[in-house]
Tab-separated table of C-alpha atoms and ligand atoms in Angstrom:
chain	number	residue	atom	x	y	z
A	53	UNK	CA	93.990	-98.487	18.221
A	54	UNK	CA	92.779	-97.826	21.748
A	55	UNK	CA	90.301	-95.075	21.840
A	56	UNK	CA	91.780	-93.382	24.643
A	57	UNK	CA	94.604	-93.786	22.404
A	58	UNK	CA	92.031	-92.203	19.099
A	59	UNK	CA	91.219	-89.090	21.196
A	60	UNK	CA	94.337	-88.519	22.553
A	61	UNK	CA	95.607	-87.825	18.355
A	62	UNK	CA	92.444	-86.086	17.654
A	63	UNK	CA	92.450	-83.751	20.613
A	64	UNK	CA	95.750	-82.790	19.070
A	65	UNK	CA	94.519	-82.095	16.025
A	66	UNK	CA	92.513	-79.719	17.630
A	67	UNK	CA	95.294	-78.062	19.737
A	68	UNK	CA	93.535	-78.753	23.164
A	69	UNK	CA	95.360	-77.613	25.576
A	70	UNK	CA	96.717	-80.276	28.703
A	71	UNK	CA	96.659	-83.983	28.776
A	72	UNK	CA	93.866	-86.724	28.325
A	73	UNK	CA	92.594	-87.182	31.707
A	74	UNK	CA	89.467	-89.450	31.050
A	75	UNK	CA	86.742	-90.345	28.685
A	76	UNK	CA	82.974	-91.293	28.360
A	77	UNK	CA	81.390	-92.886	25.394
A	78	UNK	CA	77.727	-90.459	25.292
A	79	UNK	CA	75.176	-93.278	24.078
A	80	UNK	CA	72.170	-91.059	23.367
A	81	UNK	CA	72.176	-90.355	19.126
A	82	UNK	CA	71.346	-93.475	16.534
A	83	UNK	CA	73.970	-92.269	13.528
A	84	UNK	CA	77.213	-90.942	14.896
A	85	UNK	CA	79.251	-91.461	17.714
A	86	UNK	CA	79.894	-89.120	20.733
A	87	UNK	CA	82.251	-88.901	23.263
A	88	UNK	CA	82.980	-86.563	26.143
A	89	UNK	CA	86.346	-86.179	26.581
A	90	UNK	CA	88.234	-84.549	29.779
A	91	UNK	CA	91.219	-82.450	29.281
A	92	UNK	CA	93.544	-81.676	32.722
A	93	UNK	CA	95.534	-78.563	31.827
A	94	UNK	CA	98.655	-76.905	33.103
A	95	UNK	CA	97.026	-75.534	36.013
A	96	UNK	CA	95.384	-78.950	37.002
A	97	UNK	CA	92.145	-77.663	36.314
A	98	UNK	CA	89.416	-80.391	34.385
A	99	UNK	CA	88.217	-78.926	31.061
A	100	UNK	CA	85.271	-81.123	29.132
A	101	UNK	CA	84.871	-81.210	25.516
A	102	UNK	CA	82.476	-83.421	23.412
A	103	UNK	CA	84.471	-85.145	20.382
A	104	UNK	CA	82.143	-86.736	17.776
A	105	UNK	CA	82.641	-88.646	14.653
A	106	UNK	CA	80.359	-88.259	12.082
A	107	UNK	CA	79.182	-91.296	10.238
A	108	UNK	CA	79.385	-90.757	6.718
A	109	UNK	CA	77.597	-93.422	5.701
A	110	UNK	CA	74.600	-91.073	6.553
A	111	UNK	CA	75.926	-87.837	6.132
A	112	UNK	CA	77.921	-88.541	2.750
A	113	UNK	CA	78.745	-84.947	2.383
A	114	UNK	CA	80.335	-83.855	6.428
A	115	UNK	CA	82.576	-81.098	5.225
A	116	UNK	CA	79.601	-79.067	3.951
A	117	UNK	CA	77.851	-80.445	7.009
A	118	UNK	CA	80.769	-78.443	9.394
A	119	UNK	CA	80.289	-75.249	6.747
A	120	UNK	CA	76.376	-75.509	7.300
A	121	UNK	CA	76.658	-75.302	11.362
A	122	UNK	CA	79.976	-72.550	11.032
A	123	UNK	CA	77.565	-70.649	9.258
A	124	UNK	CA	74.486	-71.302	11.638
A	125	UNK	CA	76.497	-70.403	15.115
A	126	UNK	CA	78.546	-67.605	13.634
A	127	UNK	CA	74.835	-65.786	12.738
A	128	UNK	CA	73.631	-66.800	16.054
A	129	UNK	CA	77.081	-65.417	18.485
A	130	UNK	CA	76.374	-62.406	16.187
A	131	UNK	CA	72.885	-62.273	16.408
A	132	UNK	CA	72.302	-63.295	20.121
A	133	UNK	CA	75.844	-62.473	21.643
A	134	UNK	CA	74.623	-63.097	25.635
A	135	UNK	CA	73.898	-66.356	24.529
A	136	UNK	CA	75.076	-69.652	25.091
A	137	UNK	CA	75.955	-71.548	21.382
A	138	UNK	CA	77.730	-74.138	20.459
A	139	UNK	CA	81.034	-73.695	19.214
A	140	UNK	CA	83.783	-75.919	17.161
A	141	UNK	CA	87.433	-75.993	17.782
A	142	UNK	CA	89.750	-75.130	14.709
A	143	UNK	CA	92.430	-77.222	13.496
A	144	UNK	CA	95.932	-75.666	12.559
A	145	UNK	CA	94.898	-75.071	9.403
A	146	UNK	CA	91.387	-73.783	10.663
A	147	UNK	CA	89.141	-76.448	10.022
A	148	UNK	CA	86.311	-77.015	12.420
A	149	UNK	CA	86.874	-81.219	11.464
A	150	UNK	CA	89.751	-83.434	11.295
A	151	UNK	CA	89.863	-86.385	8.911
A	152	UNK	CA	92.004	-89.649	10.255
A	153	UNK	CA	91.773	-92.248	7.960
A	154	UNK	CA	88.253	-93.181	7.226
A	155	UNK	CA	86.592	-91.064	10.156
A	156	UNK	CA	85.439	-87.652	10.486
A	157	UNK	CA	85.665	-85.852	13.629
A	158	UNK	CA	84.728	-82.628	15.468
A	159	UNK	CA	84.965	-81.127	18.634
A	160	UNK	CA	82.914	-78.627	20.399
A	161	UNK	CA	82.645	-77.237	23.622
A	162	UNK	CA	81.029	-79.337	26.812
A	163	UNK	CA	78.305	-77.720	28.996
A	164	UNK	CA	77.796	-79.136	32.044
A	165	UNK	CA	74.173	-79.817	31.736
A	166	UNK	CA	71.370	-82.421	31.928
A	167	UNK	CA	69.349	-83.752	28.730
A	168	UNK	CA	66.212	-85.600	28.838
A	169	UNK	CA	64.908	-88.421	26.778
A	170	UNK	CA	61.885	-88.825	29.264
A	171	UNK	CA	60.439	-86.843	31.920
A	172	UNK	CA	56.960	-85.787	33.492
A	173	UNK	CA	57.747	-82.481	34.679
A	174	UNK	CA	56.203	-79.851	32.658
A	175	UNK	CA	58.426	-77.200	33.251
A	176	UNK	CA	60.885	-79.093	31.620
A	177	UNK	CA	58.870	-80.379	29.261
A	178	UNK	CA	57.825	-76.128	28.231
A	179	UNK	CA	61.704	-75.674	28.487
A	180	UNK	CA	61.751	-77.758	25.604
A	181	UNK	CA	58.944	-76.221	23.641
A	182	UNK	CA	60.838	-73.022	24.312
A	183	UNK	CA	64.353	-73.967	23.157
A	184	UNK	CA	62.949	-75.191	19.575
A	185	UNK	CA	60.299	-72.338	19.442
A	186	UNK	CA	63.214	-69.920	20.232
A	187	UNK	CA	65.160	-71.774	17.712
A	188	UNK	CA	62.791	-71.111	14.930
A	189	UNK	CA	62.610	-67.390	15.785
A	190	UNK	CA	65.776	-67.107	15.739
A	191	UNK	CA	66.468	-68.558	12.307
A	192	UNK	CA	63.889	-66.484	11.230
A	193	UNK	CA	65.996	-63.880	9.491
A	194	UNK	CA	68.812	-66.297	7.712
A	195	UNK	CA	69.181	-66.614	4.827
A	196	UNK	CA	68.033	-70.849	4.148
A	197	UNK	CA	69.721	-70.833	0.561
A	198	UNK	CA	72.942	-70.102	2.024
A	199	UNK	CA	72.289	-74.228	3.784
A	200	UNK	CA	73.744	-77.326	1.717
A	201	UNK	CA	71.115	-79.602	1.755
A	202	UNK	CA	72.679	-82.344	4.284
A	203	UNK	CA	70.212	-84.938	3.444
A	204	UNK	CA	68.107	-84.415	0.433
A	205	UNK	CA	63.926	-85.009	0.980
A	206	UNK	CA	64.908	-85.488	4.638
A	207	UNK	CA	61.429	-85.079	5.949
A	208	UNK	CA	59.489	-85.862	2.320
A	209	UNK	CA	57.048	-87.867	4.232
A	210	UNK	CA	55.941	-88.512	0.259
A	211	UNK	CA	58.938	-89.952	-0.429
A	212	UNK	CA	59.854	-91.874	3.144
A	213	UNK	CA	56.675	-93.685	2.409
A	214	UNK	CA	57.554	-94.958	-1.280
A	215	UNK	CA	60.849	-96.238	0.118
A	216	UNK	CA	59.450	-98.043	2.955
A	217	UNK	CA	56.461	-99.701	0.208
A	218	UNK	CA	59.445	-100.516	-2.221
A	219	UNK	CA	61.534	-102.009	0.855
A	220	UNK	CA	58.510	-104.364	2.463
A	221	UNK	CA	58.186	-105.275	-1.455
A	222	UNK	CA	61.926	-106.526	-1.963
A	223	UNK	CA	62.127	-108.091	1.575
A	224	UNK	CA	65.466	-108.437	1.331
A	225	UNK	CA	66.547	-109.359	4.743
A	226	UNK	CA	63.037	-111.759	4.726
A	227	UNK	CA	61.489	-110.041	7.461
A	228	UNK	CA	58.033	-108.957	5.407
A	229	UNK	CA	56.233	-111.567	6.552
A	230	UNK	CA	56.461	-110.902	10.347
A	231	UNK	CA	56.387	-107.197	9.936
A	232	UNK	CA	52.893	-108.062	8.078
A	233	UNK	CA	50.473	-106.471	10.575
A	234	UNK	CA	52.893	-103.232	10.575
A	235	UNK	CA	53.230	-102.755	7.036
A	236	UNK	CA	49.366	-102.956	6.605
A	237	UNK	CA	49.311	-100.303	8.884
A	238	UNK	CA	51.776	-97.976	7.187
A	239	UNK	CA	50.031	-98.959	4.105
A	240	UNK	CA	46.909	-97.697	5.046
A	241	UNK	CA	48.128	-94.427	6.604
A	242	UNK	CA	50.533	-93.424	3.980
A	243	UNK	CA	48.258	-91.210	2.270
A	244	UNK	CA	47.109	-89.332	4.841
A	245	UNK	CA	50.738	-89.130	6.587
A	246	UNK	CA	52.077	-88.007	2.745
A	247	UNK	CA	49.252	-84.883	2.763
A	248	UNK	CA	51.419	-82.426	4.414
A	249	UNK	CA	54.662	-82.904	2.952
A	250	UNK	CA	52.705	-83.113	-0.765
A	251	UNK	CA	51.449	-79.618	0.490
A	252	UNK	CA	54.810	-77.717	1.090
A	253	UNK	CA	56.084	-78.711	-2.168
A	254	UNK	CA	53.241	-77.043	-3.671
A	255	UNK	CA	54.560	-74.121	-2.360
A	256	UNK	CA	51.238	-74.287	0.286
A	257	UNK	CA	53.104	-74.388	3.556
A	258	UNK	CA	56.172	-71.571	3.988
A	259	UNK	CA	59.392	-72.938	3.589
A	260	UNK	CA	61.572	-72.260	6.881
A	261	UNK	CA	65.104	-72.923	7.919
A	262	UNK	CA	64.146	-76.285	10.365
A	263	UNK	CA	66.334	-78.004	13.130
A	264	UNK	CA	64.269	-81.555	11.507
A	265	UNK	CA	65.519	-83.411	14.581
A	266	UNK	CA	63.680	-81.991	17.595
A	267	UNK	CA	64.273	-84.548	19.930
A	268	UNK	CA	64.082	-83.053	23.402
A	269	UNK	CA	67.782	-84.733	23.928
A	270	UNK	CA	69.156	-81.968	21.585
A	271	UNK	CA	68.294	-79.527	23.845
A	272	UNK	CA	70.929	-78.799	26.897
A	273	UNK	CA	69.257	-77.935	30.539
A	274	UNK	CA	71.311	-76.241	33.033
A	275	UNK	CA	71.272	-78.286	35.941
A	276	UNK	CA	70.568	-76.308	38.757
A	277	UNK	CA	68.083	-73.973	36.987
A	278	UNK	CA	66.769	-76.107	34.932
A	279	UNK	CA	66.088	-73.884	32.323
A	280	UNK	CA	67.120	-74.707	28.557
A	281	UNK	CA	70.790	-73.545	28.067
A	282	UNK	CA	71.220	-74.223	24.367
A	283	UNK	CA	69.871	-76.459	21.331
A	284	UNK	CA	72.738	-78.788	19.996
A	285	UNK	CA	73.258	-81.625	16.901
A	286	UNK	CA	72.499	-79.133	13.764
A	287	UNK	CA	73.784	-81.911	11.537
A	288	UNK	CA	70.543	-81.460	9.927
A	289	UNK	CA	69.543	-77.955	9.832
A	290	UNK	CA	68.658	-77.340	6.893
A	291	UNK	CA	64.924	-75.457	4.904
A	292	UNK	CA	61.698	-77.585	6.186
A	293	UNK	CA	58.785	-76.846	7.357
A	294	UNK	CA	58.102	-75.361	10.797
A	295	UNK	CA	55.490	-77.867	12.084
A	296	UNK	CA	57.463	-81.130	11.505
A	297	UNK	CA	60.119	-79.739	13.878
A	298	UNK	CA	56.961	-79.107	16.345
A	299	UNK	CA	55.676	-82.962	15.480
A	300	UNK	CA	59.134	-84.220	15.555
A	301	UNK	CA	59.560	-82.447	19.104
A	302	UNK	CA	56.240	-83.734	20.656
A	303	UNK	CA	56.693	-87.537	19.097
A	304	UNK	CA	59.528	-87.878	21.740
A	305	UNK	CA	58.366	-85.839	24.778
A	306	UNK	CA	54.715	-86.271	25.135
A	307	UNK	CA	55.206	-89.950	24.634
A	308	UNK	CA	55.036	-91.796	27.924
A	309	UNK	CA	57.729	-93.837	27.173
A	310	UNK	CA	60.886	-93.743	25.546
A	311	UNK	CA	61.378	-94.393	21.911
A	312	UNK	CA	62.551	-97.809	21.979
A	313	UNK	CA	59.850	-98.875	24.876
A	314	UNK	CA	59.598	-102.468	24.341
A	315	UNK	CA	56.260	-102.902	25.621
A	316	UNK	CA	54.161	-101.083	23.654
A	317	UNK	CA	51.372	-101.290	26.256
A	318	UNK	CA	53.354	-98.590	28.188
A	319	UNK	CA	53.291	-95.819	25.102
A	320	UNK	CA	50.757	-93.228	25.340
A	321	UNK	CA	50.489	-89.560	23.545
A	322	UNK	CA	49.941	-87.740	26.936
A	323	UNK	CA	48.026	-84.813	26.488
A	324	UNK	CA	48.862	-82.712	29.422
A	325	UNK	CA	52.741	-83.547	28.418
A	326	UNK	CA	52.056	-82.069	24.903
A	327	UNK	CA	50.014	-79.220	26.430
A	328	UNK	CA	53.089	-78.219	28.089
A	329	UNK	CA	54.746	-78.141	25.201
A	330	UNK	CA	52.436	-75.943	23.478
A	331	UNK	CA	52.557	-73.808	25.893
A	332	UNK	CA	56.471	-73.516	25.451
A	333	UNK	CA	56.349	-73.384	21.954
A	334	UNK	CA	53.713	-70.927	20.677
A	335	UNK	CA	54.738	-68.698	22.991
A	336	UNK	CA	57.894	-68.182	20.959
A	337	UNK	CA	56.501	-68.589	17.399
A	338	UNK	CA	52.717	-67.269	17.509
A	339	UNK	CA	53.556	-64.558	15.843
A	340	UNK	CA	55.913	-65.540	13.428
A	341	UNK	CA	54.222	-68.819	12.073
A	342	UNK	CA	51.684	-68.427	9.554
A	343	UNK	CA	47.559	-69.447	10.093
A	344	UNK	CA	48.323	-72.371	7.770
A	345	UNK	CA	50.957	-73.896	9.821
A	346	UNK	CA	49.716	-72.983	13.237
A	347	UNK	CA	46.317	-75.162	11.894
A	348	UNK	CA	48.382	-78.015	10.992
A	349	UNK	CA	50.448	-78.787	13.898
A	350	UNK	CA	49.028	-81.746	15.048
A	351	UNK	CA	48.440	-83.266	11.291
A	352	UNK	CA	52.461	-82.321	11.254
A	353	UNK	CA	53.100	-84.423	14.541
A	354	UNK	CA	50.614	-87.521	13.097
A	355	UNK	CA	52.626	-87.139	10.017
A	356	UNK	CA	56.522	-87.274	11.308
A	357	UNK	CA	54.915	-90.104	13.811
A	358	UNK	CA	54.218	-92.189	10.723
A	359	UNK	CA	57.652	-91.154	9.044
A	360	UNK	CA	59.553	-92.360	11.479
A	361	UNK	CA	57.275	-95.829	12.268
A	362	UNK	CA	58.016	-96.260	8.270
A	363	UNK	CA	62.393	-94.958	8.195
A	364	UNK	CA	62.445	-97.469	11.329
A	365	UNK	CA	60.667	-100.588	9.574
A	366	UNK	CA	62.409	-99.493	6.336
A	367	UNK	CA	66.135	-100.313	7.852
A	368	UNK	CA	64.190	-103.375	9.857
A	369	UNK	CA	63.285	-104.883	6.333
A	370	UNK	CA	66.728	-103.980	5.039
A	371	UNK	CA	68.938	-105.040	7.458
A	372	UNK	CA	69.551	-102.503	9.588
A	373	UNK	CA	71.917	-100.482	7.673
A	374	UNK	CA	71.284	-97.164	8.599
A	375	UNK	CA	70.135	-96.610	12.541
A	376	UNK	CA	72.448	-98.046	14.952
A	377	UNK	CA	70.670	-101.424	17.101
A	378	UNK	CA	71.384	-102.913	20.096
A	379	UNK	CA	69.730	-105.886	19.651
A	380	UNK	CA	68.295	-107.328	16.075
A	381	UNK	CA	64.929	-106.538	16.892
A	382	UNK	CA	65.387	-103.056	17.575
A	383	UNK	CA	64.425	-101.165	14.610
A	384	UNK	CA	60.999	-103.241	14.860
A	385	UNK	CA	60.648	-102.272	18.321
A	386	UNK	CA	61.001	-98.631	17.503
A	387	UNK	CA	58.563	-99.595	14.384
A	388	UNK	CA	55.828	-100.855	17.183
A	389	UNK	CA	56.359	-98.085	19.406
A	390	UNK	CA	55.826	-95.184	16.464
A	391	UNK	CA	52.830	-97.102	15.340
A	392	UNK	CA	51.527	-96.881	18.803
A	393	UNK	CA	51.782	-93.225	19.321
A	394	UNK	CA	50.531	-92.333	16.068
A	395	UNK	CA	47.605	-94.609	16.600
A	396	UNK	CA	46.908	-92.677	19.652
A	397	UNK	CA	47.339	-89.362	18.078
A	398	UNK	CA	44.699	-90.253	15.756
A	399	UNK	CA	42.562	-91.394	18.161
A	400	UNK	CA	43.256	-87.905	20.368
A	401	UNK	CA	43.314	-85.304	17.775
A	402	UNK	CA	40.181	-83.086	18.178
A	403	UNK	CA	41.348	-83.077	21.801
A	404	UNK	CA	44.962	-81.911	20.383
A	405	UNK	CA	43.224	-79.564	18.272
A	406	UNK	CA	41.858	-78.082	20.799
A	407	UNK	CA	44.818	-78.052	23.172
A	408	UNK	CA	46.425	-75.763	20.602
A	409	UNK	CA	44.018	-73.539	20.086
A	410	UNK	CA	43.691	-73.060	23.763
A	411	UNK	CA	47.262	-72.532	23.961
A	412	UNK	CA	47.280	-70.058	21.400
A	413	UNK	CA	44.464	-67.701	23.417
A	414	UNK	CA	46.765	-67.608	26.410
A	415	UNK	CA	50.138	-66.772	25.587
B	757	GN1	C1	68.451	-90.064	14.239
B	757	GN1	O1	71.179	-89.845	15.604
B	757	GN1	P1	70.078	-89.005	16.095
B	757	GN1	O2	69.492	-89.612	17.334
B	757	GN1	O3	70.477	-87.566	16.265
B	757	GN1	C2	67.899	-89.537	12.920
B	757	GN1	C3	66.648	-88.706	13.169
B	757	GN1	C4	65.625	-89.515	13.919
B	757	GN1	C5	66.241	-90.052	15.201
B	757	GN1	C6	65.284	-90.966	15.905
B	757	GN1	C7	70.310	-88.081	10.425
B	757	GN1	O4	68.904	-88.965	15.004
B	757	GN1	O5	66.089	-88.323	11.938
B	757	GN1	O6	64.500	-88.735	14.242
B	757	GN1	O7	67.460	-90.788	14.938
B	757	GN1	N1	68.906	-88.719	12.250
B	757	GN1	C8	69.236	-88.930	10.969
B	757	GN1	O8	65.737	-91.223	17.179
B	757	GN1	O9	68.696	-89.762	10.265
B	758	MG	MG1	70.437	-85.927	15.036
């Protein structure tokens, strides 16, 4: 079936109001596929909406997925009525999915906004530190047992790095052998990466309900402004810890390039990019994170660095069965460029140190 033709039935399922005027396919996102679809209604006014199906190869479990994020906006609308959330359309029988045939879809509300994967301008950059920061707050006071767990050990660097030892030992896609020089690097960093994680199960690091995928793209800029509007994809929401949403967050926007830079000549941690960060960030959660987490920020950002490098070269070596590629080599490309920041972070991290510690004098 055509997908104008796809949308067209969903978006009826859904009771949107007018007829099908156009659609975009929205490329950013590496598991399910998003689409903004326009809506002209009776009036002949254009009304956006973003229609996504959820691939449940990765998220096996998408109805308690939709109950998870009904329960997550509802608390924040109640919580923070002046602000702007996200918010699911019902079907008749008030669902916030639809299931047609073997797909799983939602819809939500569009905001005419910008998102960034890259950018150099600090104030931006603080926007996102703010969003997430303002994120964790606000999470602060629900309750995390009433989550499903969406994706069980999702940020057990531990784990993540058994997996990935077990995969380069199977090989079975044969791609060990040119993936040598990466594996012996994930080898040899798999302790250290595995510290934090090892920690919070302990019961040493404060459990927290997380966003665990802080990618500045999930956060929605108003245009004009451009101040942060709203934090979107809460497929993953679920308890974590605090500082691997900060790590996950400053992975992608103080690198200075974008995930799947091919040349990993061009990837640098930037320091003044993650200083803006902090500044964004601990603004919002100085008071409510812990000493324990606040000193291990940047071991958190080394250690999601290496998490992903290894998830990355994990569906590399197995055939590329979970992120989505756009060329074979892709997942090793997003391998090399990991490696490459966390390499750097290593190589920066009294200077990191520091930075935070600054930051945490002066706001
Ligand atoms: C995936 O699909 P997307 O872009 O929201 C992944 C994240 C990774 C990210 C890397 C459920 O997120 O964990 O950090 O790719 N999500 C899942 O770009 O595995
Ligand atoms: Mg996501």
């Amino acid at each position: 079936m055509q997908l104008y033709e796809t949308i067209n039935k969903i978006g009826g399922q859904f009771r949107l109001p007018g007829k099908l005027y156009s659609y975009d396919v929205i490329t950013n996102g590496n598991i399910n596929s998003t689409y903004k679809a326009t809506y002209r209604d009776a009036d002949g006014q254009l009304v956006s909406y973003i229609f996504q199906r959820v691939n449940t190869n990765v998220f096996s479990h998408p109805v308690e997925i939709m109950r998870n994020i009904e329960n997550v906006t509802s608390y924040l609308n109640e919580k923070f009525p002046d602000e702007v959330t996200l918010r699911y359309y019902h079907t008749a029988d008030d669902l916030n999915y639809c299931v047609d045939g073997d797909c799983f879809w939602r819809v939500s509300n569009y905001f005419d906004s910008i998102a960034y994967n890259t950018t150099d301008d600090p104030t931006v950059i603080a926007g996102v530190g703010e969003a997430f920061g303002r994120f964790q707050k606000q999470l602060s006071g629900f309750d995390g047992s009433k989550l499903y767990e969406t994706i069980p050990d999702f940020h057990n660097t531990a784990k993540r790095m058994q997996t990935f030892l077990r995969a380069a030992e199977e090989d079975t896609a044969g791609r060990a052998e040119e993936t040598q020089e990466e594996i012996a690097y994930l080898r040899s960093v798999a302790d250290e990466a595995s510290a934090l994680s090892i920690r919070y199960a302990a019961g040493e690091i404060p459990c927290r309900v997380t966003h665990n995928d802080t990618k500045a793209n999930n956060v929605l800029f108003d245009r004009v402004t451009k101040r942060p509007l709203v934090v979107i994809d809460l497929d993953t929401v679920m308890p974590g810890m605090a500082g691997y949403d900060f790590g996950d967050a400053v992975r992608f926007i103080a690198s200075t390039a974008e995930e799947d830079e091919p040349d990993p000549t061009r990837i640098y941690f930037d320091t003044g990019k993650f200083r803006a960060f902090c500044k964004g960030y601990l603004r919002q959660v100085k008071r409510g994170l812990t000493q324990v987490e606040l000193d291990t920020l940047v071991q958190a950002a080394f250690s999601v660095t290496v998490e992903m490098a290894a998830r990355f070269l994990t569906d590399y070596l197995q055939g590329d069965t979970y992120f989505k590629i756009n060329y074979p080599e892709h997942n090793l490309v997003r391998t090399r460029s990991q490696i490459r920041l966390a390499q750097d972070i290593t190589k920066k991290r009294d200077e990191l140190e520091w930075i935070v510690r600054e930051t945490l004098k002066n706001v």
